Short mmCIF file of C-alpha atoms and ligand atoms in Angstrom, two decimals:
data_model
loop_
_atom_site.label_atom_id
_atom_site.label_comp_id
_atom_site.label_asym_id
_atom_site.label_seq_id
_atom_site.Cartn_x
_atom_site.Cartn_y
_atom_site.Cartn_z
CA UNK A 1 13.49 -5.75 6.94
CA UNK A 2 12.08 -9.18 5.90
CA UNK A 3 10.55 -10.99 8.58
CA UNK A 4 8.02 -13.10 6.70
CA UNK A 5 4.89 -12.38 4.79
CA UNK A 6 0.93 -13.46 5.85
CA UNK A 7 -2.18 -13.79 3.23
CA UNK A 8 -4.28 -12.77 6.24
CA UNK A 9 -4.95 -13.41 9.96
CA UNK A 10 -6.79 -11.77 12.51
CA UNK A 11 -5.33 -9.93 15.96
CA UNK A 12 -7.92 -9.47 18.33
CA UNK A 13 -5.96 -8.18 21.31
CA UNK A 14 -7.81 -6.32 24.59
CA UNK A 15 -5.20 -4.00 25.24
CA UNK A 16 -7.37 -1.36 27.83
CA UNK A 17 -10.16 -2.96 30.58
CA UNK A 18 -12.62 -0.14 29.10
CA UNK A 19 -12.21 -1.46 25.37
CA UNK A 20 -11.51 -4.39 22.94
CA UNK A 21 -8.97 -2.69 19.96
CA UNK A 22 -9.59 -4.53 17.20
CA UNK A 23 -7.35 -4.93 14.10
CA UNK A 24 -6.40 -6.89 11.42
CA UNK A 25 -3.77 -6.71 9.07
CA UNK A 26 -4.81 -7.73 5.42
CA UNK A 27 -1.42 -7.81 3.96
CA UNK A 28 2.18 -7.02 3.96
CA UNK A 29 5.03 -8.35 6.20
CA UNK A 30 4.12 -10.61 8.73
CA UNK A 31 5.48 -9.33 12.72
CA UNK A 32 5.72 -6.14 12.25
CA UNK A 33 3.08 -4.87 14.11
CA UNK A 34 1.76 -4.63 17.67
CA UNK A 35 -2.07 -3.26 18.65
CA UNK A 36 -1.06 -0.22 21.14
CA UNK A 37 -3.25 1.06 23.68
CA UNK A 38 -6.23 3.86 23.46
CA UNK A 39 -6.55 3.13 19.04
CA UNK A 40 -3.19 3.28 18.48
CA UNK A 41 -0.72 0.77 16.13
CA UNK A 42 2.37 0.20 16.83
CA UNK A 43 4.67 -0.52 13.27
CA UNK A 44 8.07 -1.54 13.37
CA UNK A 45 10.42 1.49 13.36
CA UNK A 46 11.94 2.73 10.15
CA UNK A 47 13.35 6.30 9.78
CA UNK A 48 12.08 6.83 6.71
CA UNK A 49 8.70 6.23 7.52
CA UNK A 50 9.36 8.04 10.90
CA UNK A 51 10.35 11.07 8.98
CA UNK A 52 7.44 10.68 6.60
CA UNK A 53 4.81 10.67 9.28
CA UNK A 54 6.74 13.91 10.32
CA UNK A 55 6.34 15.91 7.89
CA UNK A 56 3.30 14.69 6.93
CA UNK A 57 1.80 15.98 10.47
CA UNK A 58 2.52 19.06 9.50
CA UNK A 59 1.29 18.91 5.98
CA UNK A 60 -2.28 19.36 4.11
CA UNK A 61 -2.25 15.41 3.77
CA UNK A 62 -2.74 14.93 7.47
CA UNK A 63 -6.47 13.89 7.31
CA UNK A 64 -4.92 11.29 4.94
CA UNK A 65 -2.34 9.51 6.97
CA UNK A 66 -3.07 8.13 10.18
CA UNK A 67 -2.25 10.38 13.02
CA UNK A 68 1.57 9.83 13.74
CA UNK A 69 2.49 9.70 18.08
CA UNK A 70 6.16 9.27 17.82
CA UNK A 71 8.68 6.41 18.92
CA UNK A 72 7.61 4.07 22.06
CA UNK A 73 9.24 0.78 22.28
CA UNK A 74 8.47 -2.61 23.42
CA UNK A 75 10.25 -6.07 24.08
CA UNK A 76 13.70 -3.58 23.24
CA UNK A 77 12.59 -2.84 19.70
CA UNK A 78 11.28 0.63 18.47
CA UNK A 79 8.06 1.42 17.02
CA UNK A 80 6.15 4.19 15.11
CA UNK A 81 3.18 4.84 16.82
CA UNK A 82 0.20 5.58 14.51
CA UNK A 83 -3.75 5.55 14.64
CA UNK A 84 -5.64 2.22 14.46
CA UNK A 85 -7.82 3.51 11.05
CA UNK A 86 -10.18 0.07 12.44
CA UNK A 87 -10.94 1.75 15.63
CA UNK A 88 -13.94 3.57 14.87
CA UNK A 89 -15.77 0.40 12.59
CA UNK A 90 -17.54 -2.19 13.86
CA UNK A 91 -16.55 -5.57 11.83
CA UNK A 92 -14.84 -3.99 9.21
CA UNK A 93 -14.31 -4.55 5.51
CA UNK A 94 -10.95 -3.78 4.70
CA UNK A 95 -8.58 -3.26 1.16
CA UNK A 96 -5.19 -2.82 0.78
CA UNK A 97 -4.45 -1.00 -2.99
CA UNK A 98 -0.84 -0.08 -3.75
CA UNK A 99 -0.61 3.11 -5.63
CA UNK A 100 1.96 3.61 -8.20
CA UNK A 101 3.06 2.32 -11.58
CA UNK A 102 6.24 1.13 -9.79
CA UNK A 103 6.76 -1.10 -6.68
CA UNK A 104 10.97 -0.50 -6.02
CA UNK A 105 12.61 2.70 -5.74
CA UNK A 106 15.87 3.74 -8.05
CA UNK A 107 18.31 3.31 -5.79
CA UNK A 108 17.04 -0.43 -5.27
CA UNK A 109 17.78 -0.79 -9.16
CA UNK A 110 21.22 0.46 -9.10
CA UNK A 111 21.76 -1.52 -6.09
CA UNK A 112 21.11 -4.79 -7.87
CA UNK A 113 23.43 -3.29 -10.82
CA UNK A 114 26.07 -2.96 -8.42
CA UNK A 115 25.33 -6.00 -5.90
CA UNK A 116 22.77 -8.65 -7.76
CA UNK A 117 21.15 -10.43 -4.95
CA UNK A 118 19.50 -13.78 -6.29
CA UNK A 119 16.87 -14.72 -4.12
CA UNK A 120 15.23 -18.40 -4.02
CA UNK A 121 12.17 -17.18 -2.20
CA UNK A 122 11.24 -15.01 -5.21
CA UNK A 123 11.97 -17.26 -7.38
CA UNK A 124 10.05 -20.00 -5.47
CA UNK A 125 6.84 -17.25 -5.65
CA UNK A 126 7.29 -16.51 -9.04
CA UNK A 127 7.05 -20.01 -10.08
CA UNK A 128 4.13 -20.91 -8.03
CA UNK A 129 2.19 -18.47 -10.08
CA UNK A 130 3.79 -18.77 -13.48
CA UNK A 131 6.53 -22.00 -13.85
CA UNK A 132 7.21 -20.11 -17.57
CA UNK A 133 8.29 -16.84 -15.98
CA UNK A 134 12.09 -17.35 -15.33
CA UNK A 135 14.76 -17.04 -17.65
CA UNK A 136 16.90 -19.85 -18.33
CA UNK A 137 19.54 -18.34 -15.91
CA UNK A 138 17.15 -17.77 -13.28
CA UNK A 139 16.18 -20.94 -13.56
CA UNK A 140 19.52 -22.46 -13.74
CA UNK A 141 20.30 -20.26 -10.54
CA UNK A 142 17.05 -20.97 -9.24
CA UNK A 143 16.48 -17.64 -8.08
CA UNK A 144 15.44 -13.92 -9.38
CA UNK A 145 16.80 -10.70 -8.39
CA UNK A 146 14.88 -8.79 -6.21
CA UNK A 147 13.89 -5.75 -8.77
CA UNK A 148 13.50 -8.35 -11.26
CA UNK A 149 10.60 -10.13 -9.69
CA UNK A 150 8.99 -6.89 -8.83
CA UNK A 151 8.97 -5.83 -12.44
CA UNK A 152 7.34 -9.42 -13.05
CA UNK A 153 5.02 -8.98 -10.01
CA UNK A 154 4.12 -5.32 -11.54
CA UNK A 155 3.08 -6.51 -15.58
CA UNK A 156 1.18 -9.44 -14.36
CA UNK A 157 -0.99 -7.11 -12.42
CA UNK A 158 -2.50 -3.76 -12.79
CA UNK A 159 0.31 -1.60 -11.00
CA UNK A 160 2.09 -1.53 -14.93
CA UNK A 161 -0.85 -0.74 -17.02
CA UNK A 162 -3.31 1.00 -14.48
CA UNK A 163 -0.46 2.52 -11.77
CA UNK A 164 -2.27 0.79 -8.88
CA UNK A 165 -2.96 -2.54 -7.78
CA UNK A 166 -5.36 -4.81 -5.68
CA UNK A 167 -3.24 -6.19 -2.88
CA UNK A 168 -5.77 -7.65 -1.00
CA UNK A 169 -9.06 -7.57 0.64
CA UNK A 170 -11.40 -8.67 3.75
CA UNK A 171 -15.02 -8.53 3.29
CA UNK A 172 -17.54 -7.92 5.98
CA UNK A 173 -18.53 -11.23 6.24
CA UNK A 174 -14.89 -12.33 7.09
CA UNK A 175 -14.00 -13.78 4.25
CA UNK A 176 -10.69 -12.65 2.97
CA UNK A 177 -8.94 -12.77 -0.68
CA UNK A 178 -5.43 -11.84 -1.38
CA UNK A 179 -5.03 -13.84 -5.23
CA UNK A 180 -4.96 -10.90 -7.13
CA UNK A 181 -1.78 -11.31 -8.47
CA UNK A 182 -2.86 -11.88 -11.91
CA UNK A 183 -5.89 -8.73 -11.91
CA UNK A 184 -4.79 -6.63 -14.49
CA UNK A 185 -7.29 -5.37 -16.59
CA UNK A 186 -9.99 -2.78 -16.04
CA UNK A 187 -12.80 -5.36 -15.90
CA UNK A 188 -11.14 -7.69 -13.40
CA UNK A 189 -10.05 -4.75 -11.04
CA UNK A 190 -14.02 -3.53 -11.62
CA UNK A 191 -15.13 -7.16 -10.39
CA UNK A 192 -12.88 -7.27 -7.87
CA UNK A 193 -14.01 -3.63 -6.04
CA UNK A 194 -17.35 -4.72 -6.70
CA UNK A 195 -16.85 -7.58 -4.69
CA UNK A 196 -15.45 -5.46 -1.73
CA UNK A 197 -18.38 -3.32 -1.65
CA UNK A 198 -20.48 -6.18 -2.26
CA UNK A 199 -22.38 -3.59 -5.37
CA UNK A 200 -23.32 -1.16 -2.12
CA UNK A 201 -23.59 2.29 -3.78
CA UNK A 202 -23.56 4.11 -0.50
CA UNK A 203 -20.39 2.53 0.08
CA UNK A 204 -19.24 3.64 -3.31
CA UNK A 205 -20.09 6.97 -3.57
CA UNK A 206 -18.38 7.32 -0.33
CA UNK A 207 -15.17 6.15 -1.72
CA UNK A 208 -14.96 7.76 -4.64
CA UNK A 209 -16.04 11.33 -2.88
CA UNK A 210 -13.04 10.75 -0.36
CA UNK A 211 -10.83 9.46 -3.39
CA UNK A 212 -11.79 13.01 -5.29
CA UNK A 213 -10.86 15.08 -1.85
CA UNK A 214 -7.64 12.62 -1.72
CA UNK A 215 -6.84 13.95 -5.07
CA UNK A 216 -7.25 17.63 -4.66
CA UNK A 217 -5.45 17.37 -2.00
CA UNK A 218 -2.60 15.54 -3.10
CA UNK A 219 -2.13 17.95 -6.36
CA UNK A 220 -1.49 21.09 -3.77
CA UNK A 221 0.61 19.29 -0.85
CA UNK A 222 4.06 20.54 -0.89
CA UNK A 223 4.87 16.69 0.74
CA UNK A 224 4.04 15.34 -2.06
CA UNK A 225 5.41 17.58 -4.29
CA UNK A 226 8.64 16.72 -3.34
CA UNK A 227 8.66 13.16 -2.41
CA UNK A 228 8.90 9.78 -4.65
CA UNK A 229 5.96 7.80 -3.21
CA UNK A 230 6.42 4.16 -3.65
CA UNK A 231 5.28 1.39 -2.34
CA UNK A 232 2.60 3.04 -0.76
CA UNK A 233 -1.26 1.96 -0.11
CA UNK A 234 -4.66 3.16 -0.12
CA UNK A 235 -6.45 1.45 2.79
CA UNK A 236 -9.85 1.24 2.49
CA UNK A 237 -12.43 0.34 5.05
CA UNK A 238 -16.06 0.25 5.41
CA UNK A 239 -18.72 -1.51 7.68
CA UNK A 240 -22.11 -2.02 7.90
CA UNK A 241 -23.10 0.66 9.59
CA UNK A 242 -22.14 2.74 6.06
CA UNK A 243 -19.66 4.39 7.17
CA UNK A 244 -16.62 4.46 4.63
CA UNK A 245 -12.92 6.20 4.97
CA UNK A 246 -9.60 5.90 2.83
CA UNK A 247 -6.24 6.40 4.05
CA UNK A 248 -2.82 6.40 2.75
CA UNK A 249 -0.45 4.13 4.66
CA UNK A 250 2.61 2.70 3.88
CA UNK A 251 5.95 5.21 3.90
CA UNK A 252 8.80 2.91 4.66
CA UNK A 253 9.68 3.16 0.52
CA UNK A 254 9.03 7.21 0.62
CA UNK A 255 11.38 9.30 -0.10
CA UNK A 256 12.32 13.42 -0.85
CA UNK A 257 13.66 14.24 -3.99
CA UNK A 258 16.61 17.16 -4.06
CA UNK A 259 16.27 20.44 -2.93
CA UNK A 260 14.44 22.30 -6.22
CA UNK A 261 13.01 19.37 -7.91
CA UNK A 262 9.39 18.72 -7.66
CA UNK A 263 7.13 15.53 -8.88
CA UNK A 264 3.67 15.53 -10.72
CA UNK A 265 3.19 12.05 -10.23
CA UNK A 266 1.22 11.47 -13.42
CA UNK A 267 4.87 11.78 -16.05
CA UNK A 268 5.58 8.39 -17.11
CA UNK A 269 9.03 6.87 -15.38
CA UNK A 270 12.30 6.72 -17.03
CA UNK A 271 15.08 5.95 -14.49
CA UNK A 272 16.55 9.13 -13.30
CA UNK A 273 13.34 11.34 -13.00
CA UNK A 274 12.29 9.88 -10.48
CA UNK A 275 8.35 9.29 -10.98
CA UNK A 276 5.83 7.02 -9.13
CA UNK A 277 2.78 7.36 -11.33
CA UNK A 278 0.55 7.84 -8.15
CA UNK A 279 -1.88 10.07 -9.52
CA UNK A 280 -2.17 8.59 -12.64
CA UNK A 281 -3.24 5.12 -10.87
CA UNK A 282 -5.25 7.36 -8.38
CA UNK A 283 -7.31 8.87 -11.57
CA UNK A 284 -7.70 5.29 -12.97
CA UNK A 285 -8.91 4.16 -9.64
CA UNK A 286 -11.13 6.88 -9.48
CA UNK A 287 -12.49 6.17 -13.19
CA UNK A 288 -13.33 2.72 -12.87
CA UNK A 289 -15.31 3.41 -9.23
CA UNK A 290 -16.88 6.02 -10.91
CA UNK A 291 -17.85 3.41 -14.10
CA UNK A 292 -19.38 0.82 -11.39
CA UNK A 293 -22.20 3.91 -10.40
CA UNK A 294 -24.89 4.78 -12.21
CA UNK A 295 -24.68 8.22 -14.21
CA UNK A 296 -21.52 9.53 -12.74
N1 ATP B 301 -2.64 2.59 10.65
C1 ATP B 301 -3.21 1.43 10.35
N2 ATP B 301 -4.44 1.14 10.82
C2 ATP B 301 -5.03 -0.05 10.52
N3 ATP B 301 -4.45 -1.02 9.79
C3 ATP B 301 -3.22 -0.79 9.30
C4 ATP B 301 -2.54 0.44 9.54
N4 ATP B 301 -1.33 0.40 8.95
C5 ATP B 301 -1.26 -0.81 8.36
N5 ATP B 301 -2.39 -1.54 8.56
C6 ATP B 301 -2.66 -2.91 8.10
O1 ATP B 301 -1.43 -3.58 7.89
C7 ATP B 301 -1.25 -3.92 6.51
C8 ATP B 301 0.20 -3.75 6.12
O2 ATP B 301 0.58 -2.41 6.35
P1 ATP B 301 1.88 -1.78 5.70
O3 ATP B 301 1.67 -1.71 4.24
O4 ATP B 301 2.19 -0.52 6.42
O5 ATP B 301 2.94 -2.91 6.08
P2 ATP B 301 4.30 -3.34 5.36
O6 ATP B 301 4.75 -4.55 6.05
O7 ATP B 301 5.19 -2.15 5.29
O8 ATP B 301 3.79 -3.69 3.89
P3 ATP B 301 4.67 -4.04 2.55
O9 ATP B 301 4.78 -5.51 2.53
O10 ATP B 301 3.81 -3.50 1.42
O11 ATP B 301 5.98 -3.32 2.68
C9 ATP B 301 -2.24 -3.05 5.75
O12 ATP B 301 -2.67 -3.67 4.55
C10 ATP B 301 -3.38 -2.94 6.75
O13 ATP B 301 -4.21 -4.09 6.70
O1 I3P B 302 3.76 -9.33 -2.76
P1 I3P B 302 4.83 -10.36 -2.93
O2 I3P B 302 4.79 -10.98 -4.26
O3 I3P B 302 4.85 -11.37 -1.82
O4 I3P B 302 6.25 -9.58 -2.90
C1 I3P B 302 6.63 -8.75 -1.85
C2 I3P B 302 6.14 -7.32 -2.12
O5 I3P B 302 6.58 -6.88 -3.36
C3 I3P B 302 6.61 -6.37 -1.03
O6 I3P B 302 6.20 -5.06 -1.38
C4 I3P B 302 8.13 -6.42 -0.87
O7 I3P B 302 8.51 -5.64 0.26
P2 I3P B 302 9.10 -4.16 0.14
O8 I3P B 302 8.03 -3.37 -0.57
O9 I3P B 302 9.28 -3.74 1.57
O10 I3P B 302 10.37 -4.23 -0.64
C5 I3P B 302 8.61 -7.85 -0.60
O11 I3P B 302 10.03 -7.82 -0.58
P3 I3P B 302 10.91 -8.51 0.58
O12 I3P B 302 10.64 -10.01 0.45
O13 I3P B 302 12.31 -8.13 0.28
O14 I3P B 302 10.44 -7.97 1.90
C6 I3P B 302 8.14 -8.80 -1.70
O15 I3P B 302 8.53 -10.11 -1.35
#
């Protein structure tokens, strides 16, 4: 599905008489969501995610996800239905982090083996941030294949070296930064969290305690076990009230391995096993909030 992308923008739609939803979508593709009614989201269907959300209902990781309602559809399209995490903030601070030390799944690589796809929009991006980047075919073409850019997308940030990266954030104030493109090292993925939190240690300590539970959690779900997360976020959202939560979103690139084989999600990737490196970004995400509180 590609139906655009957005930096940021704000939906603030009254959907009940009784109560305002709120929401606001920091990344990702642009029109592919709808607020729904009573704190609910409506995302535009995909049958991976659907089956995702699924299992994950009936899985350890529930608290995790957003609570999954099933199918509805509006204007003659199908939706997931999902919990608004905004709901229960006032003003919130939001962060989108994309877990994972790879951003396209295997069968998107043998795909553009098989069928190479050139795309001019990719190439257009990549150039915007880096006119050295392409090749001289690519630039003779001028346009990248798709797994090509995200390989490029994934060395110039974090998600190569660190297994997650900063996507975006909005800050309680409003203000709202998505250039993190080119955050790659420890420090400048420090800065940037700091920033978020605005150096609030509540607000810290709160995300790294739900980040710790996340983890344990994660290294005994049978899910996750036995699916190849990628592609996948950590939202993260606070307000000023101090309340802080962290939930995984983001399925649509999620998939089970065979019957019998299992992940650990920490084994480096060669192509063929099948790896994600999600809890090896998870325990560098975790180590570098831990690094920006005192005596942890
Ligand atoms: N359940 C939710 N509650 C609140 N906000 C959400 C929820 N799901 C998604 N969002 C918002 O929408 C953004 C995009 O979500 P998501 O990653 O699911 O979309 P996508 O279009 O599949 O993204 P991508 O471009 O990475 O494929 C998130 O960063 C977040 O701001
Ligand atoms: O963040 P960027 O640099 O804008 O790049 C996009 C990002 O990698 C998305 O994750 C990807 O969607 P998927 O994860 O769904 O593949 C999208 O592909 P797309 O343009 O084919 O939708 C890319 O354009």
């Amino acid at each position: 599905m590609n139906v655009g992308r957005i930096t940021a923008s704000t939906f603030l739609i009254p959907m009940t008489p009784k109560r305002t939803q709120q929401w606001l979508q920091v990344v990702g593709h642009a029109g592919s969501f709808y607020v729904g009614d009573n704190g609910t989201l409506l995302k535009r269907f995909c049958e991976r995610e659907q089956q995702c959300y699924l299992r994950l209902m009936e899985d350890s990781l529930r608290p995790f996800v957003p609570a999954y309602h099933g199918v509805v559809q509006r204007d003659e399209q199908d939706f997931n239905m999902m919990d608004n995490l905004l709901t229960n903030f006032r003003a919130p601070a939001i962060m989108d982090c994309k877990m994972g030390s790879r951003t396209y799944l295997e069968e998107e690589l043998q795909m553009a083996r098989d069928r190479p796809q050139p795309r001019t929009d990719m190439y257009e991006k990549m150039v915007a941030v880096d006119p050295e980047a392409p090749t001289a075919q690519e630039r003779t073409q001028q346009a990248v294949v798709k797994t090509r850019y995200m390989q490029w997308r994934e060395t110039l940030s974090s998600t190569t070296t660190l297994g997650f990266r900063i996507e975006g954030f909005r800050k309680a104030n409003g203000e709202c930064i998505t250039n993190f493109k080119r955050t790659k090292s420890r420090d400048q993925v420090k800065e940037a969290l700091s920033d978020f939190v605005e150096s609030n240690t509540h607000i810290m300590w709160s995300y790294l305690t739900r980040l710790k539970q996340l983890r344990q959690v994660l290294e005994k779900s049978d899910f996750f076990r036995t699916h190849e997360v990628v592609g996948s976020s950590l939202l993260f959202v606070h307000d000023r009230t101090g309340k802080a939560g962290v939930w995984m979103i983001d399925f649509g690139k999620t998939l089970p391995v065979p019957a019998q084989r299992t992940l650990d999600h920490r084994t480096p990737w060669v192509e063929g096993n099948r790896e994600d490196g999600y809890l090896w970004g998870l325990d560098n995400l975790i180590d570098i909030l831990a690094k920006l509180l005192p005596l942890t």
